[in-house]
mmCIF file of C-alpha atoms and ligand atoms in Angstrom:
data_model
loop_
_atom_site.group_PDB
_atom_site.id
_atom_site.type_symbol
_atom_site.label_atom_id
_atom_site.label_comp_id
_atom_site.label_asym_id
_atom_site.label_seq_id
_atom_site.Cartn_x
_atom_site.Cartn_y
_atom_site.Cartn_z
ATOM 1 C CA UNK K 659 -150.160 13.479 -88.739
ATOM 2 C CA UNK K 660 -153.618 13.071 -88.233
ATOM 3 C CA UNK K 661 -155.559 10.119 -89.719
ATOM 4 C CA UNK K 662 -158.917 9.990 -90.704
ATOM 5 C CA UNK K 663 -160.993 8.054 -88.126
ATOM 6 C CA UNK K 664 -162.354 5.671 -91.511
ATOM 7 C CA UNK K 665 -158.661 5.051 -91.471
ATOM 8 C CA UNK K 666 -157.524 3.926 -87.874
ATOM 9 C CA UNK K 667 -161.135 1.854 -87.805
ATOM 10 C CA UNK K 668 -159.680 0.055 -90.990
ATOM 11 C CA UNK K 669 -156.336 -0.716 -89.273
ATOM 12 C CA UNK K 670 -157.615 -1.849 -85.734
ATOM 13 C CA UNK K 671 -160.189 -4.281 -87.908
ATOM 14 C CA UNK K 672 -157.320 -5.699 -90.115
ATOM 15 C CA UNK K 673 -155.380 -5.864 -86.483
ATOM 16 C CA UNK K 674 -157.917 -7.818 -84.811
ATOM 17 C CA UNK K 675 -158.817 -10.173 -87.927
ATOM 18 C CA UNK K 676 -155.422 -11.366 -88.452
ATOM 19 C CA UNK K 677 -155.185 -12.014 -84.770
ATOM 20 C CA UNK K 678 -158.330 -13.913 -84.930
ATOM 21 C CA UNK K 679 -156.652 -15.783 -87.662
ATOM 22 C CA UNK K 680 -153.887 -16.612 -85.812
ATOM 23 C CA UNK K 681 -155.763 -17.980 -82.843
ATOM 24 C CA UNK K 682 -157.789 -19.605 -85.496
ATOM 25 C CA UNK K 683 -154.554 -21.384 -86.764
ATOM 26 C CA UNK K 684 -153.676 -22.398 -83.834
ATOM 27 C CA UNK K 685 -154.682 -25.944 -82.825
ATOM 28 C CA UNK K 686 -155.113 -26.551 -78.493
ATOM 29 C CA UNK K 687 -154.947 -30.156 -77.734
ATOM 30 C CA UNK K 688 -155.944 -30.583 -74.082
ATOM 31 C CA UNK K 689 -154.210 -33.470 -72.446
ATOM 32 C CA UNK K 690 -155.477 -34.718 -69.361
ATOM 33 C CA UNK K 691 -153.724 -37.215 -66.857
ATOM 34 C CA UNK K 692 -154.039 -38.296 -63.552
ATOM 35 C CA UNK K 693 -150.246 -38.557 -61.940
ATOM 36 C CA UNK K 694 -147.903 -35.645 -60.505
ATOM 37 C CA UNK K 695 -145.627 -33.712 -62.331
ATOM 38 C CA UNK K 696 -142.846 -35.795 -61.352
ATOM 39 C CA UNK K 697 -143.794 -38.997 -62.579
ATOM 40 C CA UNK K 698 -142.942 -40.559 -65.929
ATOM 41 C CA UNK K 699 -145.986 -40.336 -67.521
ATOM 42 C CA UNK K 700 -146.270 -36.452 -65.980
ATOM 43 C CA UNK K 701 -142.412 -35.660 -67.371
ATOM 44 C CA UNK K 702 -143.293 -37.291 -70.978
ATOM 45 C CA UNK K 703 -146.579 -35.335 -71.341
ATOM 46 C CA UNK K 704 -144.567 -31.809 -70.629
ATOM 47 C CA UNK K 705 -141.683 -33.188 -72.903
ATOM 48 C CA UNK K 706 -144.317 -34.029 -75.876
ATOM 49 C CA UNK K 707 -146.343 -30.630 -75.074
ATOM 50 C CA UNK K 708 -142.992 -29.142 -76.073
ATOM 51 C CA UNK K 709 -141.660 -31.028 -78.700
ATOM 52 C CA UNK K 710 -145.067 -30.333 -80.523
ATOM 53 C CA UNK K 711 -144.626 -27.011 -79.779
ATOM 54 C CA UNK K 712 -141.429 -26.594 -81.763
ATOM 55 C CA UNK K 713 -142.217 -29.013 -84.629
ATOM 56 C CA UNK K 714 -145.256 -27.255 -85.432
ATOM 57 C CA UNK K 715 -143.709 -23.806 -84.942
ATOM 58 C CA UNK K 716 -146.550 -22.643 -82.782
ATOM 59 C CA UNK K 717 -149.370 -24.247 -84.899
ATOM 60 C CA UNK K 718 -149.970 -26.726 -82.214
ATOM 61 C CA UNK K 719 -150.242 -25.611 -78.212
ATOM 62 C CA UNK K 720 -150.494 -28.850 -76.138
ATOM 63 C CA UNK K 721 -151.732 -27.749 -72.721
ATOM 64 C CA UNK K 722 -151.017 -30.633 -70.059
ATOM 65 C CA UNK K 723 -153.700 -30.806 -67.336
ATOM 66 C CA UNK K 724 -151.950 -32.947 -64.378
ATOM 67 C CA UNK K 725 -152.949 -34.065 -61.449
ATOM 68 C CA UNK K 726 -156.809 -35.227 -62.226
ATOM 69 C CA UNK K 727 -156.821 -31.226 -62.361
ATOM 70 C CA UNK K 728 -159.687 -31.604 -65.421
ATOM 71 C CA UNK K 729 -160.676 -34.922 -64.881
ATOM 72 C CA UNK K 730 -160.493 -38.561 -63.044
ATOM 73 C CA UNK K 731 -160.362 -41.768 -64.459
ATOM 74 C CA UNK K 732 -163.873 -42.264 -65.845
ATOM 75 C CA UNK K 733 -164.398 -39.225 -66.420
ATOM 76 C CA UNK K 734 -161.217 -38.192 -68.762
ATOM 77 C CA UNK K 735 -162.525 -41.634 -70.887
ATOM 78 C CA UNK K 736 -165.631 -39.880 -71.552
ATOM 79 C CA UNK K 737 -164.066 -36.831 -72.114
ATOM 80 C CA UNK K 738 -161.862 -38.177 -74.936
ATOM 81 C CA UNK K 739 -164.865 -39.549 -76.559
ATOM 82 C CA UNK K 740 -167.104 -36.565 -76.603
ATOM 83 C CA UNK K 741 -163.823 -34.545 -77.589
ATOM 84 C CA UNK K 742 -163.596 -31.974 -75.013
ATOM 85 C CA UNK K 743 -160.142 -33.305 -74.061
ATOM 86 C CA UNK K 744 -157.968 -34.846 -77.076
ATOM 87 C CA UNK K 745 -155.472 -36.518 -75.917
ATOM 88 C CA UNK K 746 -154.656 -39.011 -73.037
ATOM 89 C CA UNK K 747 -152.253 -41.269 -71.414
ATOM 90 C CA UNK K 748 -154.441 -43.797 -69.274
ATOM 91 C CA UNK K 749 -152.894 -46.637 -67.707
ATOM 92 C CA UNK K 750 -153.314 -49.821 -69.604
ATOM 93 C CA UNK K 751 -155.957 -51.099 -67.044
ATOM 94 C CA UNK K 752 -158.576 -48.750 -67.543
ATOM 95 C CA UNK K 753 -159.487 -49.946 -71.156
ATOM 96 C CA UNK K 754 -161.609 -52.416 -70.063
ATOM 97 C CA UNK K 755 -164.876 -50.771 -68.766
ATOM 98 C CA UNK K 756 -164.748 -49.326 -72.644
ATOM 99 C CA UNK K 757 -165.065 -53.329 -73.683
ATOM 100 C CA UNK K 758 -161.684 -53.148 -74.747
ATOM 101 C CA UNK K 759 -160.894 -56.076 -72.234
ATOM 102 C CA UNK K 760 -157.672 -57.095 -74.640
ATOM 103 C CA UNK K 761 -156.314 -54.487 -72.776
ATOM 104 C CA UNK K 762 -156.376 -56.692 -69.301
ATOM 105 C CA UNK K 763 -153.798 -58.789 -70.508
ATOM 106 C CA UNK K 764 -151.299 -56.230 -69.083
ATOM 107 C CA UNK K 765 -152.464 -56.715 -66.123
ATOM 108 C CA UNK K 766 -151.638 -60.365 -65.377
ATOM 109 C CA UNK K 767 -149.586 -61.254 -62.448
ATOM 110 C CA UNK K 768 -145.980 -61.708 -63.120
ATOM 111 C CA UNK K 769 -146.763 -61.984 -67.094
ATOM 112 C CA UNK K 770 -143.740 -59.935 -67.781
ATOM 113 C CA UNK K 771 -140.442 -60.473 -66.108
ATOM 114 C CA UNK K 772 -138.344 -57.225 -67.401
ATOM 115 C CA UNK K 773 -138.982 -54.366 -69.779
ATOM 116 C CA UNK K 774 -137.500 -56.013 -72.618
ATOM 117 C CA UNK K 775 -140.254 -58.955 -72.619
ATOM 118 C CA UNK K 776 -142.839 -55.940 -72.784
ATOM 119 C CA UNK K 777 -141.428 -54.056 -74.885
ATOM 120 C CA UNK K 778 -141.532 -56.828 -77.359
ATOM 121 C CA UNK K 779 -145.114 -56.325 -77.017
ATOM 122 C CA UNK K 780 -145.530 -52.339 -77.149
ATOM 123 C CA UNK K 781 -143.381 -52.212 -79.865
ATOM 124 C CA UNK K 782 -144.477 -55.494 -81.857
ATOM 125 C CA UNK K 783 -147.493 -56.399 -83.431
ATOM 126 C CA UNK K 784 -149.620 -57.157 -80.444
ATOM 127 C CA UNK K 785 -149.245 -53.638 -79.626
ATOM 128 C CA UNK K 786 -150.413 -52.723 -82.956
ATOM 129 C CA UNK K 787 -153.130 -55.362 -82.881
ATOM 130 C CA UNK K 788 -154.671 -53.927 -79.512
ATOM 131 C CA UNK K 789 -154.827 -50.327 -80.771
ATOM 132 C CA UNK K 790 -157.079 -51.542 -83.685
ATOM 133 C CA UNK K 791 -160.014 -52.260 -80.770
ATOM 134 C CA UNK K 792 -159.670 -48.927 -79.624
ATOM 135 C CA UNK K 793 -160.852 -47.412 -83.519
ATOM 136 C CA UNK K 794 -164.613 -48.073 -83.303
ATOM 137 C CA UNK K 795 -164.878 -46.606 -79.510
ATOM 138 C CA UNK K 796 -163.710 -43.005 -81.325
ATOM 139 C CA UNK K 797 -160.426 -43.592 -80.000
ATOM 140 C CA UNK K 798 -157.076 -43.982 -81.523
ATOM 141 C CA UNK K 799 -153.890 -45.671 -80.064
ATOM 142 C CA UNK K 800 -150.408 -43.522 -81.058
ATOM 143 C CA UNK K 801 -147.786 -44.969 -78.523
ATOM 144 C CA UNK K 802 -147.156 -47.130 -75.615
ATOM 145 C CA UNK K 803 -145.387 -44.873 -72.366
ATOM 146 C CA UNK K 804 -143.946 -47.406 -69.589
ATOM 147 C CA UNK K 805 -144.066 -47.068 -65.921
ATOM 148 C CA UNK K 806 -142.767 -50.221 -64.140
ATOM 149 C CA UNK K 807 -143.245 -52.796 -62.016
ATOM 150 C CA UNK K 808 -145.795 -52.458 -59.044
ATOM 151 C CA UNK K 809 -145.180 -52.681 -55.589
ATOM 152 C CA UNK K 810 -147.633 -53.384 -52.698
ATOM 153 C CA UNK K 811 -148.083 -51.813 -49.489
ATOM 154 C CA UNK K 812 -150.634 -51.829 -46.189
ATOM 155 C CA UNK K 813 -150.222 -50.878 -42.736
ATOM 156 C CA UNK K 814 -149.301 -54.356 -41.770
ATOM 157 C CA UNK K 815 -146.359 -56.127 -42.885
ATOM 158 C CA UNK K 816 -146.360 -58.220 -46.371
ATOM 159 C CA UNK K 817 -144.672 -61.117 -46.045
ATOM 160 C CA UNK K 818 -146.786 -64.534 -46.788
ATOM 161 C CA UNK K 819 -149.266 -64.847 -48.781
ATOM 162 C CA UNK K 820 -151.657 -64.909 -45.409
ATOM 163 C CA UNK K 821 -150.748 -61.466 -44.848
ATOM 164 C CA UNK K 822 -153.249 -60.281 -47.739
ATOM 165 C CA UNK K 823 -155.953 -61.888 -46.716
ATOM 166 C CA UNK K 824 -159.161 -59.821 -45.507
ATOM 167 C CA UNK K 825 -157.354 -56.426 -46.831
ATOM 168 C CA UNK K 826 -159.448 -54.149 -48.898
ATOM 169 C CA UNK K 827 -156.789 -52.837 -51.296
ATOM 170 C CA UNK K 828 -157.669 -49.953 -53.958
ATOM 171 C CA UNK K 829 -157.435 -51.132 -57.148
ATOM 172 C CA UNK K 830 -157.759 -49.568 -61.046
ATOM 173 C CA UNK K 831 -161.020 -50.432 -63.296
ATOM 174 C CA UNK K 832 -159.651 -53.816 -64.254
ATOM 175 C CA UNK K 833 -161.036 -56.988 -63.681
ATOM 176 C CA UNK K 834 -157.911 -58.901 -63.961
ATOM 177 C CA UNK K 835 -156.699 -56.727 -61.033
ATOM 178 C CA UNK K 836 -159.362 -57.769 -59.191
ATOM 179 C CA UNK K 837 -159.459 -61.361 -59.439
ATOM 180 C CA UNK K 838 -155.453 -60.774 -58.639
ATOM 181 C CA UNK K 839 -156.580 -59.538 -55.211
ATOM 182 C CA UNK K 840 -159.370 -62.060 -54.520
ATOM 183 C CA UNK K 841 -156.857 -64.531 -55.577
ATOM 184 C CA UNK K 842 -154.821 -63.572 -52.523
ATOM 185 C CA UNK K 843 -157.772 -63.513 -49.985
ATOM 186 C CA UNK K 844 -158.117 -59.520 -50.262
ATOM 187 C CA UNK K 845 -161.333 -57.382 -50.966
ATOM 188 C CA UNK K 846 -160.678 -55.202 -54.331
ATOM 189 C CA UNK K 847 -162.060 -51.664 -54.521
ATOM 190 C CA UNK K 848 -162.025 -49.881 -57.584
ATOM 191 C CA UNK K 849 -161.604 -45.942 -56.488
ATOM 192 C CA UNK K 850 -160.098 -43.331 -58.866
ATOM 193 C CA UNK K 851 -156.373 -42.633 -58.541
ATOM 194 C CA UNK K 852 -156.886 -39.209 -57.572
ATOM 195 C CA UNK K 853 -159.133 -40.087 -54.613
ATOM 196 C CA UNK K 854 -156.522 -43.225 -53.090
ATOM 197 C CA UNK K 855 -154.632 -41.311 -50.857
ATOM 198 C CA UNK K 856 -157.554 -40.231 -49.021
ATOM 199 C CA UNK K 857 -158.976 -43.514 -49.369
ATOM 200 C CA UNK K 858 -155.909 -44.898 -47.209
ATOM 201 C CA UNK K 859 -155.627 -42.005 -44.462
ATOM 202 C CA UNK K 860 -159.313 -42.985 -44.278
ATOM 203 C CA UNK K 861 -158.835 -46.374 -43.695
ATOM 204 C CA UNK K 862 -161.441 -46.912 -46.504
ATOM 205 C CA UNK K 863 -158.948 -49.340 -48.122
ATOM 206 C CA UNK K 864 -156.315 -51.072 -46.074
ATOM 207 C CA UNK K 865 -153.900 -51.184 -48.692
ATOM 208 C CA UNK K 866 -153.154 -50.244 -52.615
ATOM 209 C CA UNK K 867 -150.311 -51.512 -55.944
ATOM 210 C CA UNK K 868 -148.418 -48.953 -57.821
ATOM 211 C CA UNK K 869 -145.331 -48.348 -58.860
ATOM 212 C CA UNK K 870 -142.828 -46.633 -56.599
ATOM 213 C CA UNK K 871 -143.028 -43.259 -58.269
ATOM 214 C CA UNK K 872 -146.888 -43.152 -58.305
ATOM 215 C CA UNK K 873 -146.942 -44.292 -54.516
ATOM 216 C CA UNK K 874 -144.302 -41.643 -53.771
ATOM 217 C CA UNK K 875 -145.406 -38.448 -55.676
ATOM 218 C CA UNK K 876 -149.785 -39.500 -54.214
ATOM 219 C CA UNK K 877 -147.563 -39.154 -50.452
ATOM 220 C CA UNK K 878 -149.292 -42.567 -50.080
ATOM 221 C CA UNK K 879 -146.013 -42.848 -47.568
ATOM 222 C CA UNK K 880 -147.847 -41.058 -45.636
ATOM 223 C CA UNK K 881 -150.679 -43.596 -44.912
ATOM 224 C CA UNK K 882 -149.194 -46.780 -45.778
ATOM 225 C CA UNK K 883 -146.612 -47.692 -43.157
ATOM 226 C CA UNK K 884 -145.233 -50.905 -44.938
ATOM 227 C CA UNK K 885 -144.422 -51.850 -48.574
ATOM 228 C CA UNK K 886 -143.368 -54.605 -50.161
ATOM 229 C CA UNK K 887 -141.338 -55.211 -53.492
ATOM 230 C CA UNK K 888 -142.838 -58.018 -54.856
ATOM 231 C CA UNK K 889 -142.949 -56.431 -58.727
ATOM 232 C CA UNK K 890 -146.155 -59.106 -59.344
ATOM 233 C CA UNK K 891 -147.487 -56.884 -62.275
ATOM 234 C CA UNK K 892 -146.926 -53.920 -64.580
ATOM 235 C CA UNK K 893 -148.773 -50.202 -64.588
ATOM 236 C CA UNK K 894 -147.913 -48.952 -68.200
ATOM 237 C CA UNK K 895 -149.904 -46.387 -70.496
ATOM 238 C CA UNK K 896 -151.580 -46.721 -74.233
ATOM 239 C CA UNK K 897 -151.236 -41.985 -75.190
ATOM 240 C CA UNK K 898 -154.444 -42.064 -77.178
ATOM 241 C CA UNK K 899 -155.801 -39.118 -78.878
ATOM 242 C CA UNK K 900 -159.786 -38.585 -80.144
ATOM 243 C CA UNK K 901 -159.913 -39.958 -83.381
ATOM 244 C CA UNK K 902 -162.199 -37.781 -85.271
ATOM 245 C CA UNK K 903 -159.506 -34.497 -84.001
ATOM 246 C CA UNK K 904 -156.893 -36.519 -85.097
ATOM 247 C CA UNK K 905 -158.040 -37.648 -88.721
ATOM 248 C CA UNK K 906 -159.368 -33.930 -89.407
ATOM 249 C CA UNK K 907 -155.912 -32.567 -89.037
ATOM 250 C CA UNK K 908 -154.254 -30.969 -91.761
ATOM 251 C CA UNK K 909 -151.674 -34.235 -92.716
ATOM 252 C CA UNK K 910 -148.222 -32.177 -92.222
ATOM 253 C CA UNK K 911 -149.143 -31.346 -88.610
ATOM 254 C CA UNK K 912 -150.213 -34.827 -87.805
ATOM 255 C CA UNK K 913 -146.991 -35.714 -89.312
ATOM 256 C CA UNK K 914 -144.958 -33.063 -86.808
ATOM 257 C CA UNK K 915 -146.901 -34.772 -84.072
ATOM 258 C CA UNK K 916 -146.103 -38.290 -84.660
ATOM 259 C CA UNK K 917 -142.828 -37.194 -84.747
ATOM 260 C CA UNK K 918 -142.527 -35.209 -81.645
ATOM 261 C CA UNK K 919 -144.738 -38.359 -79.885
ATOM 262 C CA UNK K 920 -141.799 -40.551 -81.285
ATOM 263 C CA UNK K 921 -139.512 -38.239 -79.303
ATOM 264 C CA UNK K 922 -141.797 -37.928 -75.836
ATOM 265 C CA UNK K 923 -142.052 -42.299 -76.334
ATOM 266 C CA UNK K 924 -138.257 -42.786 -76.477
ATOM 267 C CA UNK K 925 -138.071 -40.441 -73.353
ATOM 268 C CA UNK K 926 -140.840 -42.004 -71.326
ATOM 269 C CA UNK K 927 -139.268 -45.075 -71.935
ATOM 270 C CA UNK K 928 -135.444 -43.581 -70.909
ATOM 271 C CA UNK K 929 -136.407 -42.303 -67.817
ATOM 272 C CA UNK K 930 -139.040 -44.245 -66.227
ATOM 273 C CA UNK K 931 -137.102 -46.714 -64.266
ATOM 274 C CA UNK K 932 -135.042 -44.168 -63.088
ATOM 275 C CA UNK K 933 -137.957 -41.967 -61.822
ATOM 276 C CA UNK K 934 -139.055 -45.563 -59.925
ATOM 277 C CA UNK K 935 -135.377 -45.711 -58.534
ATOM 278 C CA UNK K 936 -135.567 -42.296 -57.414
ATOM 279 C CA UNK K 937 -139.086 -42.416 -55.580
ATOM 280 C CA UNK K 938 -138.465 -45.640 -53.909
ATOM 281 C CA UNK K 939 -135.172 -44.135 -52.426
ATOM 282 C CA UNK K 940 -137.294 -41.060 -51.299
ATOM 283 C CA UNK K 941 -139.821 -43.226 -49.746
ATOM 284 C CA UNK K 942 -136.489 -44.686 -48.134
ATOM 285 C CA UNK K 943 -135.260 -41.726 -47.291
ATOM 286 C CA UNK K 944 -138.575 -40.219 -45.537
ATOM 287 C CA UNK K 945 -137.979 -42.811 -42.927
ATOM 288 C CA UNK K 946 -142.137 -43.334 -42.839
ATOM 289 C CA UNK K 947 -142.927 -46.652 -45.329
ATOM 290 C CA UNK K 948 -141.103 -49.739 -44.587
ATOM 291 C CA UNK K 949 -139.566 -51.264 -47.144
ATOM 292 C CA UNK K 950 -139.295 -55.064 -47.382
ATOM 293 C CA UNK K 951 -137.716 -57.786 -50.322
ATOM 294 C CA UNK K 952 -139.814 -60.460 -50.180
ATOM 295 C CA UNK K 953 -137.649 -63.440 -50.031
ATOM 296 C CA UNK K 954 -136.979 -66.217 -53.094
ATOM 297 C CA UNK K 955 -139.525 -68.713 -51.135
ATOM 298 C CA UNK K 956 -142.550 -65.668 -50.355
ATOM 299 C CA UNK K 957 -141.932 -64.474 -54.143
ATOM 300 C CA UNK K 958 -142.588 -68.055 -55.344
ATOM 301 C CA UNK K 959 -145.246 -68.644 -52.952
ATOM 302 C CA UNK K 960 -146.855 -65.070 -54.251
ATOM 303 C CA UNK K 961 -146.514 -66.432 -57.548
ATOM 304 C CA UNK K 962 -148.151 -69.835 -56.956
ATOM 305 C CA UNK K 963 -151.252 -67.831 -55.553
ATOM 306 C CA UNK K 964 -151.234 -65.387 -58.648
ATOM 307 C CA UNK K 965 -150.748 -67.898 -61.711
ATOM 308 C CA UNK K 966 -153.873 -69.147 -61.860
ATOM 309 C CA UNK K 967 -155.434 -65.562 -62.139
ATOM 310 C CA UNK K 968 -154.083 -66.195 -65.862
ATOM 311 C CA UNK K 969 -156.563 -69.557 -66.539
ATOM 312 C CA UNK K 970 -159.456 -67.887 -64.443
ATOM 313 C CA UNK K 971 -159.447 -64.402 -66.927
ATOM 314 C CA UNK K 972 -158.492 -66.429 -70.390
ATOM 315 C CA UNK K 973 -162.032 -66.105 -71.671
ATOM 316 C CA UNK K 974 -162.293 -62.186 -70.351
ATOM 317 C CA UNK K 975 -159.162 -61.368 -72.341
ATOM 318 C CA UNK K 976 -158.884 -63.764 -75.359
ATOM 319 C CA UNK K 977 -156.835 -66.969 -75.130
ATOM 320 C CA UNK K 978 -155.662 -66.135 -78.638
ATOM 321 C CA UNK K 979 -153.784 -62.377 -76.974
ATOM 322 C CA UNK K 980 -152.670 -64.246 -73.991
ATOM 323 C CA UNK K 981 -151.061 -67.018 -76.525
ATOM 324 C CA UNK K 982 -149.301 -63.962 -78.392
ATOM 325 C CA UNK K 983 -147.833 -62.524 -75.323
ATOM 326 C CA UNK K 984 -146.799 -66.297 -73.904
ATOM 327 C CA UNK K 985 -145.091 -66.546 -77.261
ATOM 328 C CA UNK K 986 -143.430 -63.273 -77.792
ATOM 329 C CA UNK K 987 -142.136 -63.108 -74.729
ATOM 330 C CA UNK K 988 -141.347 -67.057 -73.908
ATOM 331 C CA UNK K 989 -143.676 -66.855 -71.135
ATOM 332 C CA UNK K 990 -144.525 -70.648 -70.087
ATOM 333 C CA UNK K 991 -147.193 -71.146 -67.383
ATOM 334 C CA UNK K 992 -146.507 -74.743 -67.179
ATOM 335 C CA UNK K 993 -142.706 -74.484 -65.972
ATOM 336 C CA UNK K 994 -143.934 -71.986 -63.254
HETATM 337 C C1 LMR G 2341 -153.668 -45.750 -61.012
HETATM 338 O O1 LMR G 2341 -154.861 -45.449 -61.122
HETATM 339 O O2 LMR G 2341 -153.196 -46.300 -60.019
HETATM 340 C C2 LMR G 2341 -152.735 -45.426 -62.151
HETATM 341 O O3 LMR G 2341 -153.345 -45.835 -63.328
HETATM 342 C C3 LMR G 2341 -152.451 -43.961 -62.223
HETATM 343 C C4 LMR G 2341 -151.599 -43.647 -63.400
HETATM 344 O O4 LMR G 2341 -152.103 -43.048 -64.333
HETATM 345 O O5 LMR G 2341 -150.420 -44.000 -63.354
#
């Protein structure tokens, strides 16, 4: 049968409309990050990408950008703010050059002991309370993804407290963080995550803190010949999303998000000290980084130097936050 060029010109516009109106349905929510793959924040941001994916049924594609592949550390902030990316999982020190310096209190030394003291604060109302600071910088808190405890390393031995001194160590945007390093006699440099492994091989830093799996999956094992457990702070992550994206979606899809970022939380949270087990045994393994447990007299003498880091930043952060924490957790700076 032949039909009537009118006709076929009629079909291929209804065609392409109602494909346009299914790409028009469709909502793309870029998220950016900085880590590998194989990291916990890299394995929840896949894991949420899909959940969303099926909750929605399609109306939501969340495409994961790892790696600083789209942006660094400054840069994604910005980003999120002038909405070309929506959704983020920056590490809880790299609130502060946005003046939300509330944030910093993550960052003191030896604050928290175990996940369970901070999860009493993710999951509490401290949490809660810090999100609120993020609402009039465009930004809006949805969850709290851990990593763990940070480790450091050089390419001298770290033993004594001595053993810092005159080191230029890489550091994230946070001023805690760097009073934490000048507290031990180092120089801090604040370099974007994506640029710290060439920043060691370099020798433009001496040294760097992470936690085992980001250490592991940069290769810093590669450049740093010594490490050393001393777990004297945390490296966690606030997922944030633009705000203005995520009020002006329709309410059952936000809904279906929340959930499926309920979902990616639990599952950050389930696997993350594994991942850390697992890299630290592959830095083990690789025969390149030595590994060294600080003993109970360096640990206290570690913590002696880094205490006071809490007093010296109290008026950065808020002594009212820092008093919340102390108390949540049963933190007590004057039994140290
Ligand atoms: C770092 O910059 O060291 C970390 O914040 C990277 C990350 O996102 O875990």
């Amino acid at each position: 049968m032949k039909l009537p060029v009118k006709h076929i010109l009629a079909c291929a516009a209804l065609a392409f409309g109602a494909t346009m109106a299914a790409h028009a349905q469709q909502i793309v929510i870029k998220f950016s990050h900085v880590v590998a793959h194989d990291t916990p924040k890299g394995k929840a941001s896949e894991f949420f990408a899909k959940k969303a994916e099926e909750l929605t049924k399609g109306k939501v594609k969340v495409e994961v950008y790892a790696n600083s592949a789209l942006y660094k550390d400054k840069e994604e902030m910005e980003a999120l703010q002038l909405g070309s990316v929506q959704m983020l999982a920056p590490s809880l020190a790299k609130f502060g050059p946005l003046g939300a310096k509330e944030f910093e209190v993550f960052d003191l030394p030896y604050i928290f002991d175990n996940r369970d003291e901070l999860h009493k604060i993710t999951t509490g109302p401290v949490g809660a309370k810090l999100f609120t600071k993020l609402e009039s910088r465009g930004i809006k808190g949805l969850a709290y993804w851990d990593n763990g405890f940070k480790v450091f390393s050089a390419n001298k031995p770290l033993h004594a407290v001595a053993d810092y001194k005159g080191l230029k160590y890489r550091i994230q945007s946070s001023k805690v963080i760097e009073e934490e390093i000048r507290a031990l006699g180092g120089i801090p440099q604040v370099i974007a995550f994506g640029e710290t492994y060439q920043a060691l091989q370099t020798g433009v830093v001496d040294g760097t803190e992470n936690p085992p799996s980001n250490f592991y999956t940069q290769k810093m094992h590669e450049v740093q010949k010594y490490l050393s457990l001393t777990n004297h702070g945390y490296l966690g992550y606030a997922v944030v999303v633009n705000k203005k994206f995520w009020d002006g979606l329709p309410a059952d899809v936000r809904g279906q998000l929340e959930d499926a970022m309920r979902q990616a939380t639990a599952y950050a949270n389930q696997i993350a000290q594994d991942e850390n087990d697992r890299a630290l045994e592959e830095v083990r393994k690789s025969g390149k980084t030595e590994i060294y447990t600080p003993t109970p007299e360096e640990r206290a003498a570690l913590k002696k130097a880094l205490i006071p880091v809490h007093q010296k930043m109290a008026s950065r952060i808020g002594k009212d936050i820092i008093q919340e924490v102390y108390k949540a957790t049963g933190f007590d700076p004057a039994k140290l």
